[in-house]
Short mmCIF file of C-alpha atoms and ligand atoms in Angstrom, two decimals:
data_model
loop_
_atom_site.label_atom_id
_atom_site.label_comp_id
_atom_site.label_asym_id
_atom_site.label_seq_id
_atom_site.Cartn_x
_atom_site.Cartn_y
_atom_site.Cartn_z
CA UNK O 1 6.88 -13.34 -12.79
CA UNK O 2 3.51 -15.04 -13.04
CA UNK O 3 1.02 -14.57 -10.24
CA UNK O 4 -0.05 -17.78 -8.47
CA UNK O 5 -1.39 -16.00 -5.37
CA UNK O 6 -5.21 -15.76 -5.13
CA UNK O 7 -5.11 -12.58 -3.01
CA UNK O 8 -2.56 -10.69 -5.12
CA UNK O 9 -3.81 -8.06 -7.59
CA UNK O 10 -1.12 -6.74 -9.92
CA UNK O 11 -2.10 -3.38 -11.42
CA UNK O 12 -0.72 -4.09 -14.86
CA UNK O 13 -1.53 -0.72 -16.43
CA UNK O 14 0.81 0.99 -18.94
CA UNK O 15 1.04 4.19 -16.86
CA UNK O 16 1.86 2.24 -13.70
CA UNK O 17 4.43 0.06 -15.44
CA UNK O 18 6.15 3.00 -17.14
CA UNK O 19 6.34 5.06 -13.96
CA UNK O 20 7.67 2.07 -12.02
CA UNK O 21 10.42 1.50 -14.60
CA UNK O 22 11.55 5.11 -14.19
CA UNK O 23 11.60 4.59 -10.42
CA UNK O 24 13.70 1.43 -10.71
CA UNK O 25 16.42 3.34 -12.59
CA UNK O 26 19.16 4.14 -10.08
CA UNK O 27 19.83 7.46 -11.85
CA UNK O 28 16.31 8.80 -11.17
CA UNK O 29 16.51 11.84 -8.86
CA UNK O 30 14.96 11.99 -5.38
CA UNK O 31 12.58 14.69 -6.64
CA UNK O 32 11.33 12.56 -9.53
CA UNK O 33 11.21 9.38 -7.45
CA UNK O 34 9.07 11.08 -4.81
CA UNK O 35 6.70 12.53 -7.39
CA UNK O 36 6.33 9.13 -9.07
CA UNK O 37 5.54 7.35 -5.77
CA UNK O 38 2.68 9.81 -5.35
CA UNK O 39 1.41 9.28 -8.89
CA UNK O 40 1.52 5.49 -8.63
CA UNK O 41 -0.19 5.68 -5.22
CA UNK O 42 -3.15 7.35 -6.93
CA UNK O 43 -3.28 4.75 -9.69
CA UNK O 44 -3.08 1.86 -7.20
CA UNK O 45 -5.75 3.48 -5.03
CA UNK O 46 -8.03 3.57 -8.05
CA UNK O 47 -7.83 -0.24 -8.21
CA UNK O 48 -7.83 -0.89 -4.47
CA UNK O 49 -11.06 1.12 -4.05
CA UNK O 50 -12.87 -0.45 -7.00
CA UNK O 51 -15.25 -2.40 -4.70
CA UNK O 52 -16.32 0.58 -2.56
CA UNK O 53 -20.09 0.27 -2.02
CA UNK O 54 -22.30 2.65 -3.97
CA UNK O 55 -25.78 4.06 -3.47
CA UNK O 56 -27.79 6.66 -5.34
CA UNK O 57 -28.91 10.19 -4.52
CA UNK O 58 -31.64 12.11 -6.29
CA UNK O 59 -30.22 15.24 -7.88
CA UNK O 60 -31.54 17.81 -10.31
CA UNK O 61 -29.41 18.18 -13.41
CA UNK O 62 -30.11 21.28 -15.52
CA UNK O 63 -32.30 18.98 -17.60
CA UNK O 64 -34.13 16.59 -15.28
CA UNK O 65 -34.29 14.76 -11.99
CA UNK O 66 -31.70 11.96 -11.84
CA UNK O 67 -30.83 9.06 -9.49
CA UNK O 68 -27.10 9.70 -9.42
CA UNK O 69 -24.59 7.03 -8.27
CA UNK O 70 -22.59 8.19 -5.26
CA UNK O 71 -20.30 6.52 -2.71
CA UNK O 72 -22.32 4.89 0.09
CA UNK O 73 -20.02 6.58 2.58
CA UNK O 74 -18.07 3.56 3.78
CA UNK O 75 -15.40 4.92 6.09
CA UNK O 76 -11.76 4.38 5.21
CA UNK O 77 -8.54 4.56 7.18
CA UNK O 78 -5.15 4.44 5.52
CA UNK O 79 -2.23 3.08 7.50
CA UNK O 80 1.21 4.05 6.17
CA UNK O 81 4.00 1.95 7.66
CA UNK O 82 6.71 4.43 8.73
CA UNK O 83 8.67 5.63 7.16
CA UNK O 84 8.54 4.63 3.49
CA UNK O 85 4.74 4.26 3.58
CA UNK O 86 4.53 8.04 4.01
CA UNK O 87 5.45 8.32 0.35
CA UNK O 88 1.97 6.96 -0.53
CA UNK O 89 0.01 9.15 1.88
CA UNK O 90 -0.59 12.33 -0.16
CA UNK O 91 -1.45 10.43 -3.34
CA UNK O 92 -4.11 8.37 -1.58
CA UNK O 93 -5.57 11.38 0.23
CA UNK O 94 -5.84 13.25 -3.07
CA UNK O 95 -8.34 10.61 -4.20
CA UNK O 96 -9.95 9.88 -0.81
CA UNK O 97 -9.66 13.20 1.04
CA UNK O 98 -11.91 12.26 3.96
CA UNK O 99 -9.97 9.10 4.86
CA UNK O 100 -8.48 9.01 8.34
CA UNK O 101 -4.80 8.23 8.75
CA UNK O 102 -3.22 5.86 11.27
CA UNK O 103 0.57 5.69 11.45
CA UNK O 104 2.43 2.58 12.46
CA UNK O 105 6.16 2.74 13.15
CA UNK O 106 8.46 -0.16 12.43
CA UNK O 107 12.08 -0.44 11.47
CA UNK O 108 13.76 -3.52 10.21
CA UNK O 109 16.88 -4.90 11.85
CA UNK O 110 19.44 -4.94 9.03
CA UNK O 111 21.07 -8.11 10.42
CA UNK O 112 18.06 -10.30 11.20
CA UNK O 113 15.61 -8.52 8.81
CA UNK O 114 13.05 -8.78 11.67
CA UNK O 115 10.65 -5.82 12.11
CA UNK O 116 10.69 -3.87 15.39
CA UNK O 117 7.53 -2.04 16.40
CA UNK O 118 7.88 1.41 18.00
CA UNK O 119 4.81 3.57 17.27
CA UNK O 120 1.05 3.40 16.65
CA UNK O 121 -1.43 6.28 16.53
CA UNK O 122 -4.88 5.65 15.12
CA UNK O 123 -8.41 7.13 14.94
CA UNK O 124 -10.67 5.95 17.80
CA UNK O 125 -13.26 4.50 15.43
CA UNK O 126 -10.77 2.49 13.37
CA UNK O 127 -12.52 -0.84 14.11
CA UNK O 128 -15.50 0.37 12.05
CA UNK O 129 -13.41 1.48 9.09
CA UNK O 130 -12.09 -0.29 6.04
CA UNK O 131 -8.32 -0.27 6.38
CA UNK O 132 -5.68 0.18 3.68
CA UNK O 133 -2.18 -0.56 4.97
CA UNK O 134 0.48 0.94 2.70
CA UNK O 135 4.20 0.33 2.29
CA UNK O 136 6.17 0.54 -0.97
CA UNK O 137 8.08 -2.74 -0.58
CA UNK O 138 6.79 -6.17 0.46
CA UNK O 139 10.06 -8.04 1.09
CA UNK O 140 9.99 -10.77 3.77
CA UNK O 141 6.48 -9.66 4.78
CA UNK O 142 7.45 -9.26 8.45
CA UNK O 143 6.41 -5.58 8.75
CA UNK O 144 3.19 -6.06 6.81
CA UNK O 145 2.30 -9.07 8.96
CA UNK O 146 2.90 -7.05 12.12
CA UNK O 147 0.82 -4.13 10.81
CA UNK O 148 -2.06 -6.40 9.76
CA UNK O 149 -1.95 -8.22 13.12
CA UNK O 150 -2.06 -4.90 15.04
CA UNK O 151 -5.06 -3.75 12.98
CA UNK O 152 -6.87 -7.05 13.61
CA UNK O 153 -6.14 -6.70 17.35
CA UNK O 154 -7.86 -3.28 17.17
CA UNK O 155 -10.95 -4.99 15.71
CA UNK O 156 -10.52 -4.08 12.03
CA UNK O 157 -12.20 -6.61 9.77
CA UNK O 158 -11.82 -5.41 6.21
CA UNK O 159 -8.08 -4.94 5.60
CA UNK O 160 -6.19 -4.46 2.33
CA UNK O 161 -2.48 -4.07 1.72
CA UNK O 162 -1.16 -1.70 -0.96
CA UNK O 163 2.42 -2.15 -2.14
CA UNK O 164 4.57 -0.88 -4.97
CA UNK O 165 6.89 -3.86 -5.50
CA UNK O 166 6.33 -7.29 -3.95
CA UNK O 167 8.68 -10.25 -3.56
CA UNK O 168 7.10 -13.73 -3.91
CA UNK O 169 8.51 -14.64 -0.48
CA UNK O 170 6.58 -11.77 1.15
CA UNK O 171 3.34 -12.42 -0.73
CA UNK O 172 3.46 -16.12 0.23
CA UNK O 173 4.11 -15.24 3.89
CA UNK O 174 1.18 -12.80 4.01
CA UNK O 175 -1.13 -15.12 2.06
CA UNK O 176 -0.46 -18.02 4.47
CA UNK O 177 -1.02 -15.88 7.57
CA UNK O 178 -3.77 -13.59 6.29
CA UNK O 179 -5.71 -15.19 3.42
CA UNK O 180 -8.46 -12.63 4.11
CA UNK O 181 -6.21 -9.68 3.12
CA UNK O 182 -6.12 -8.65 -0.54
CA UNK O 183 -2.80 -7.25 -1.75
CA UNK O 184 -2.55 -4.61 -4.50
CA UNK O 185 0.82 -4.00 -6.12
CA UNK O 186 2.43 -2.58 -9.25
CA UNK O 187 4.80 -5.54 -9.75
CA UNK O 188 5.65 -9.00 -8.47
CA UNK O 189 9.43 -9.21 -8.71
CA UNK O 190 11.71 -12.22 -8.88
CA UNK O 191 13.17 -12.89 -5.43
CA UNK O 192 14.85 -11.49 -2.32
CA UNK O 193 18.64 -11.35 -2.24
CA UNK O 194 20.81 -12.37 0.75
CA UNK O 195 20.54 -8.82 2.16
CA UNK O 196 16.76 -8.84 2.06
CA UNK O 197 16.49 -6.56 -0.99
CA UNK O 198 13.95 -7.25 -3.71
CA UNK O 199 15.48 -8.23 -7.09
CA UNK O 200 15.33 -6.43 -9.52
CA UNK O 201 13.55 -4.02 -7.13
CA UNK O 202 14.37 -0.36 -6.81
CA UNK O 203 16.72 -0.29 -3.82
CA UNK O 204 15.77 1.13 -0.44
CA UNK O 205 12.43 2.86 -0.99
CA UNK O 206 12.70 5.04 2.14
CA UNK O 207 16.18 6.27 1.23
CA UNK O 208 15.08 7.05 -2.31
CA UNK O 209 11.89 8.89 -1.21
CA UNK O 210 13.63 10.95 1.46
CA UNK O 211 17.13 11.23 -0.06
CA UNK O 212 18.81 9.71 2.98
CA UNK O 213 21.49 7.59 1.31
N1 URA Y 301 12.79 -2.53 1.66
C1 URA Y 301 13.20 -1.71 0.64
O1 URA Y 301 13.12 -0.49 0.76
N2 URA Y 301 13.69 -2.28 -0.47
C2 URA Y 301 13.78 -3.62 -0.65
O2 URA Y 301 14.23 -4.06 -1.71
C3 URA Y 301 13.35 -4.45 0.41
C4 URA Y 301 12.87 -3.89 1.56
#
């Protein structure tokens, strides 16, 4: 599906696309699915952190003095939406080990598809951090909207959303409510079905990560 959303960044890399196709296959094991979520999380993080500010530090190489490019030390917090967002956590922390982690708990009512908030634990200085909210599936956008709104209420200003598979309905919803939030994903799928599942999608991401079906 073509991307008509200004805030949506699709990471159209061969490794990402191949790994996602394996994940979509209903015969892929829980063990492989979980490993692949972690691998794609790292590849998406690579793109989502591309604009981190840089500075230089003078170092001595074995040959000479050198003004070496280093991260300027902008502080990051990742915010996995429980529970499927936990699948992204280790992969992101592998690349950004000093990031702080806030957890936000939401479950979606299977009848109404509305998100219900039940948990939030966050670092005290979160308002001063860049925030990366993570959840594998952007379906209606209700949970992501609630998570972004909570982070804004805490004073966070620079917020990004990192997703595995997005539905156009969810991207549109988030874009209309939060045009300041960039969204990074591996794929923009076709539509949501009558049960709120993304088509073609990969099924219930939480069940497939944790083996709870
Ligand atoms: N949540 C999922 O886990 N999968 C979908 O397809 C939609 C929402």
